Amino acid sequence: MITEFFLTSFKPLIDYIIKIEEDLPINLRLLKYNVSAEQYIAKGLTISFFLITFSIVFFTVLFSVVTRNPAFALTTSLIISLGLPLIFFFIYLKIPNIKLSSIESKIEKEMYEAIPIFSTFVSDKIPLEQSVKNFIEANPNFLISKEFKEFYNLIKYGGLDVISALDKKIETTPSKKLRDFLFGLLTIIRTGGSIKDYTAKVANDEIEEYRNKIRESSRKLTLFFEIYMIAVVIGSLFLIIITSVFSLIQPIPNLIELQFFIVFFLVPIISIMMSKLLQSFIP
């Protein structure tokens, strides 16, 4: 009820937000959210309203107890209560984009493995939907299998033909790369080409692209290892030696503690950060 109030009373504001966040309606459709962009924004405004109300009461009481200054408590709580909902609402608008990017990234990482496997199930002698069904049953854990299952259900339960089902699935697939693959299938079927040859070619392209990424990752890992050896291992040893030499010229307070901190705290922290960075290099 409150969401409907915001939807009708703040329609100009909602329309303005949609103009700014022009990808929001598309992202909601690709994520299969059963709400319009207007309803999604109105829900965010509703949550923000309750957040403002709660924050004003909570922070006013909190700062009044801590500072015993009602004027300062009210002013500070108002500033915080306006800031928090704005931050929340900004993040709320970006959630569909973040989710879509995550799904798209996972699907595209799977395609190096999934498309070559799928090509082995495809044959020009059997219907495409049967090949898709066999692939889904053999590989249920792929995200691509979930997308293919929706295509299969459009044919089996939706009563659509292959071309119409592919056309509809292309509109709701979150990954651009998978959309291109499905569009290629659609084009081959319409022109009467060989689905087997097309999927085999795409599979070879995916394997070759994966090999190129592995080679590129190997070069990055080599550079990364050199930086790690120089900056962390040799750098920390050099720092320990320098501090020890300078301590002979002029005593350095807490030298042992400083060197202990470098070896047992600074080096492990940098190593952990490097290991996280390393994960981004792996295709």
Coordinates of C-alpha atoms in Angstrom, one line a residue:
M1 CA 0.0 0.0 0.0
I2 CA 2.8 2.4 0.9
T3 CA 4.7 1.4 -2.2
E4 CA 1.6 2.2 -4.3
F5 CA 1.5 5.6 -2.6
F6 CA 5.1 6.3 -3.6
L7 CA 4.4 4.9 -7.1
T8 CA 1.6 7.4 -7.7
S9 CA 2.7 10.4 -5.6
F10 CA 6.4 10.5 -6.8
K11 CA 5.8 9.5 -10.4
P12 CA 7.7 12.4 -11.9
L13 CA 10.7 11.6 -9.7
I14 CA 10.5 7.9 -10.6
D15 CA 10.3 8.8 -14.3
Y16 CA 13.4 11.0 -13.9
I17 CA 15.3 8.2 -12.2
I18 CA 14.5 5.8 -15.0
K19 CA 15.8 8.3 -17.5
I20 CA 19.1 8.4 -15.6
E21 CA 19.2 4.7 -14.9
E22 CA 18.1 3.8 -18.5
D23 CA 19.5 0.2 -18.2
L24 CA 17.4 -0.6 -15.2
P25 CA 14.2 -1.9 -17.1
I26 CA 16.4 -4.1 -19.3
N27 CA 18.4 -5.4 -16.3
L28 CA 15.2 -6.3 -14.4
R29 CA 13.9 -8.1 -17.4
L30 CA 17.1 -10.1 -18.0
L31 CA 17.2 -11.0 -14.3
K32 CA 13.5 -12.1 -14.6
Y33 CA 12.3 -9.9 -11.8
N34 CA 8.5 -9.8 -12.0
V35 CA 8.3 -6.1 -11.3
S36 CA 8.5 -3.0 -13.5
A37 CA 11.2 -0.4 -13.2
E38 CA 8.7 1.9 -11.6
Q39 CA 7.6 -0.6 -9.0
Y40 CA 11.3 -1.4 -8.2
I41 CA 12.1 2.2 -7.6
A42 CA 9.0 2.8 -5.6
K43 CA 9.9 -0.1 -3.4
G44 CA 13.4 1.5 -2.9
L45 CA 11.8 4.8 -2.0
T46 CA 9.5 3.0 0.5
I47 CA 12.5 1.3 2.3
S48 CA 14.4 4.6 2.3
F49 CA 11.5 6.3 3.9
F50 CA 11.3 3.8 6.7
L51 CA 15.1 4.0 7.0
I52 CA 15.0 7.8 7.5
T53 CA 12.2 7.4 10.1
F54 CA 14.1 4.8 12.1
S55 CA 17.4 6.5 11.8
I56 CA 16.1 9.9 13.1
V57 CA 14.6 8.2 16.2
F58 CA 17.6 5.9 16.8
F59 CA 20.4 8.4 16.4
T60 CA 18.6 11.2 18.2
V61 CA 18.2 8.9 21.3
L62 CA 21.7 7.6 20.9
F63 CA 23.5 11.0 20.7
S64 CA 21.3 12.5 23.3
V65 CA 22.3 9.8 25.8
V66 CA 26.0 10.0 24.8
T67 CA 26.5 13.8 24.5
R68 CA 23.6 15.0 26.6
N69 CA 23.2 17.8 24.1
P70 CA 19.7 17.7 22.4
A71 CA 20.5 20.3 19.7
F72 CA 23.7 18.5 18.7
A73 CA 22.0 15.1 18.8
L74 CA 19.1 16.3 16.6
T75 CA 21.3 18.0 14.1
T76 CA 23.7 15.0 13.8
S77 CA 20.9 12.5 13.6
L78 CA 19.3 14.5 10.8
I79 CA 22.5 14.6 8.8
I80 CA 23.1 10.9 9.3
S81 CA 19.5 10.0 8.6
L82 CA 19.5 11.8 5.3
G83 CA 22.9 10.4 4.3
L84 CA 22.2 6.7 5.0
P85 CA 19.0 6.4 2.9
L86 CA 20.7 8.2 0.0
I87 CA 23.6 5.8 0.1
F88 CA 21.2 2.8 0.5
F89 CA 19.0 4.0 -2.5
F90 CA 22.1 4.5 -4.7
I91 CA 23.3 0.9 -3.9
Y92 CA 19.7 -0.4 -4.3
L93 CA 19.5 1.0 -7.9
K94 CA 22.8 -0.6 -8.7
I95 CA 21.9 -4.1 -7.3
P96 CA 20.4 -5.4 -10.6
N97 CA 23.4 -4.2 -12.6
I98 CA 25.8 -5.9 -10.1
K99 CA 23.8 -9.2 -10.1
L100 CA 23.6 -9.2 -13.9
S101 CA 27.3 -8.5 -14.3
S102 CA 28.1 -11.4 -11.9
I103 CA 25.8 -13.9 -13.8
E104 CA 27.2 -12.7 -17.1
S105 CA 30.8 -13.2 -15.9
K106 CA 30.0 -16.7 -14.6
I107 CA 28.2 -17.8 -17.8
E108 CA 31.0 -16.5 -20.0
K109 CA 33.6 -18.4 -17.9
E110 CA 31.6 -21.5 -18.4
M111 CA 31.3 -21.2 -22.1
Y112 CA 35.0 -22.3 -22.6
E113 CA 33.9 -25.7 -21.2
A114 CA 30.2 -25.8 -21.9
I115 CA 30.0 -25.0 -25.6
P116 CA 32.6 -27.7 -26.6
I117 CA 30.6 -30.2 -24.6
F118 CA 27.3 -29.0 -26.1
S119 CA 28.7 -29.4 -29.6
T120 CA 29.2 -33.1 -28.9
F121 CA 25.5 -33.5 -28.3
V122 CA 24.4 -31.7 -31.4
S123 CA 23.6 -33.5 -34.6
D124 CA 21.9 -32.5 -37.8
K125 CA 20.0 -35.7 -37.7
I126 CA 18.1 -35.0 -34.4
P127 CA 16.0 -31.9 -33.4
L128 CA 17.9 -29.1 -31.6
E129 CA 15.5 -29.3 -28.6
Q130 CA 16.5 -33.0 -28.2
S131 CA 20.2 -32.1 -28.2
V132 CA 19.5 -29.4 -25.7
K133 CA 17.6 -31.8 -23.4
N134 CA 20.4 -34.4 -23.6
F135 CA 23.0 -31.7 -22.7
I136 CA 20.9 -30.4 -19.7
E137 CA 20.5 -33.9 -18.3
A138 CA 24.2 -34.7 -18.6
N139 CA 25.4 -31.3 -17.3
P140 CA 22.8 -29.9 -14.8
N141 CA 25.3 -27.8 -12.9
F142 CA 26.2 -25.3 -15.6
L143 CA 24.5 -21.9 -15.5
I144 CA 24.2 -22.3 -19.3
S145 CA 22.1 -25.5 -18.7
K146 CA 19.6 -23.3 -16.8
E147 CA 19.4 -20.9 -19.7
F148 CA 19.0 -23.9 -22.2
K149 CA 16.3 -25.4 -20.0
E150 CA 14.2 -22.2 -20.3
F151 CA 14.6 -22.5 -24.1
Y152 CA 13.5 -26.2 -23.9
N153 CA 10.5 -25.4 -21.7
L154 CA 9.4 -22.8 -24.2
I155 CA 9.1 -25.5 -26.7
K156 CA 7.8 -28.3 -24.6
Y157 CA 5.4 -26.4 -22.3
G158 CA 5.0 -23.1 -24.1
G159 CA 4.0 -24.6 -27.4
L160 CA 6.6 -22.5 -29.4
D161 CA 8.6 -23.8 -32.4
V162 CA 12.4 -23.8 -32.3
I163 CA 12.8 -20.4 -34.1
S164 CA 10.2 -18.6 -31.9
A165 CA 11.7 -20.1 -28.7
L166 CA 15.2 -19.1 -29.7
D167 CA 14.0 -15.6 -30.6
K168 CA 12.3 -15.3 -27.2
K169 CA 15.3 -16.7 -25.3
I170 CA 17.7 -14.3 -26.9
E171 CA 15.7 -11.4 -25.4
T172 CA 16.0 -12.8 -21.8
T173 CA 19.5 -14.2 -21.8
P174 CA 21.8 -12.2 -19.3
S175 CA 25.1 -12.9 -21.1
K176 CA 25.9 -11.0 -24.3
K177 CA 28.2 -13.8 -25.4
L178 CA 25.5 -16.4 -25.0
R179 CA 23.0 -14.2 -26.8
D180 CA 25.4 -14.0 -29.8
F181 CA 25.8 -17.8 -29.7
L182 CA 22.0 -18.3 -29.7
F183 CA 21.5 -15.7 -32.4
G184 CA 24.0 -17.6 -34.5
L185 CA 22.0 -20.8 -34.0
L186 CA 18.8 -18.9 -35.0
T187 CA 20.5 -17.6 -38.2
I188 CA 21.8 -21.1 -39.1
I189 CA 18.3 -22.6 -38.6
R190 CA 16.6 -19.9 -40.7
T191 CA 19.2 -20.2 -43.5
G192 CA 19.1 -24.0 -43.5
G193 CA 22.8 -24.4 -42.5
S194 CA 24.5 -27.1 -40.4
I195 CA 23.9 -26.7 -36.7
K196 CA 26.7 -29.3 -36.1
D197 CA 29.2 -27.4 -38.1
Y198 CA 28.3 -24.1 -36.4
T199 CA 28.5 -25.4 -32.8
A200 CA 31.8 -27.2 -33.7
K201 CA 33.3 -23.9 -35.0
V202 CA 32.1 -21.9 -32.0
A203 CA 33.6 -24.6 -29.7
N204 CA 36.9 -24.4 -31.5
D205 CA 36.8 -20.6 -31.2
E206 CA 36.1 -20.8 -27.5
I207 CA 38.9 -23.3 -26.9
E208 CA 41.3 -21.1 -28.8
E209 CA 40.2 -18.0 -26.9
Y210 CA 40.7 -19.9 -23.6
R211 CA 44.2 -20.9 -24.7
N212 CA 45.1 -17.3 -25.5
K213 CA 43.8 -16.2 -22.1
I214 CA 45.9 -18.9 -20.4
R215 CA 49.0 -17.7 -22.3
E216 CA 48.2 -14.1 -21.3
S217 CA 47.7 -15.2 -17.7
S218 CA 51.0 -17.0 -17.7
R219 CA 52.8 -13.8 -18.8
K220 CA 51.0 -11.8 -16.1
L221 CA 51.8 -14.5 -13.5
T222 CA 55.5 -14.3 -14.4
L223 CA 55.5 -10.5 -14.0
F224 CA 53.5 -10.9 -10.8
F225 CA 56.0 -13.4 -9.4
E226 CA 59.0 -11.1 -10.2
I227 CA 57.3 -8.1 -8.5
Y228 CA 56.5 -10.3 -5.5
M229 CA 60.1 -11.5 -5.2
I230 CA 61.5 -8.0 -5.4
A231 CA 58.9 -6.1 -3.4
V232 CA 58.1 -8.6 -0.7
V233 CA 60.9 -11.1 -0.2
I234 CA 64.0 -9.2 -1.2
G235 CA 62.5 -5.9 -0.1
S236 CA 61.8 -7.2 3.4
L237 CA 65.3 -8.7 3.7
F238 CA 66.8 -5.5 2.5
L239 CA 64.9 -3.5 5.0
I240 CA 65.9 -5.8 7.9
I241 CA 69.6 -5.5 6.8
I242 CA 69.4 -1.7 6.4
T243 CA 67.8 -1.3 9.9
S244 CA 70.5 -3.6 11.4
V245 CA 73.3 -1.6 9.8
F246 CA 71.9 1.8 10.9
S247 CA 71.4 0.5 14.4
L248 CA 75.2 0.0 14.6
I249 CA 75.8 3.6 13.6
Q250 CA 72.9 5.0 15.8
P251 CA 70.7 2.9 18.0
I252 CA 67.2 2.5 16.7
P253 CA 64.6 2.2 19.5
N254 CA 62.5 -1.1 19.4
L255 CA 64.6 -2.5 16.5
I256 CA 63.7 -6.1 17.3
E257 CA 60.0 -5.2 17.5
L258 CA 60.2 -3.4 14.2
Q259 CA 61.9 -6.3 12.4
F260 CA 59.4 -8.7 14.0
F261 CA 56.5 -6.6 12.7
I262 CA 58.0 -6.6 9.2
V263 CA 58.6 -10.4 9.1
F264 CA 55.5 -11.7 10.8
F265 CA 52.9 -9.0 10.0
L266 CA 53.8 -6.8 7.1
V267 CA 55.0 -9.6 4.8
P268 CA 52.0 -11.9 5.4
I269 CA 49.5 -9.1 4.9
I270 CA 51.2 -8.1 1.6
S271 CA 51.3 -11.8 0.6
I272 CA 47.5 -12.2 1.3
M273 CA 46.8 -9.1 -0.8
M274 CA 49.0 -10.5 -3.6
S275 CA 47.2 -13.8 -3.5
K276 CA 43.8 -12.1 -3.9
L277 CA 45.2 -10.2 -6.8
L278 CA 46.5 -13.4 -8.3
Q279 CA 43.0 -14.8 -8.5
S280 CA 42.0 -12.1 -11.0
F281 CA 44.7 -13.3 -13.4
I282 CA 43.3 -16.9 -13.6
P283 CA 40.8 -17.3 -16.5

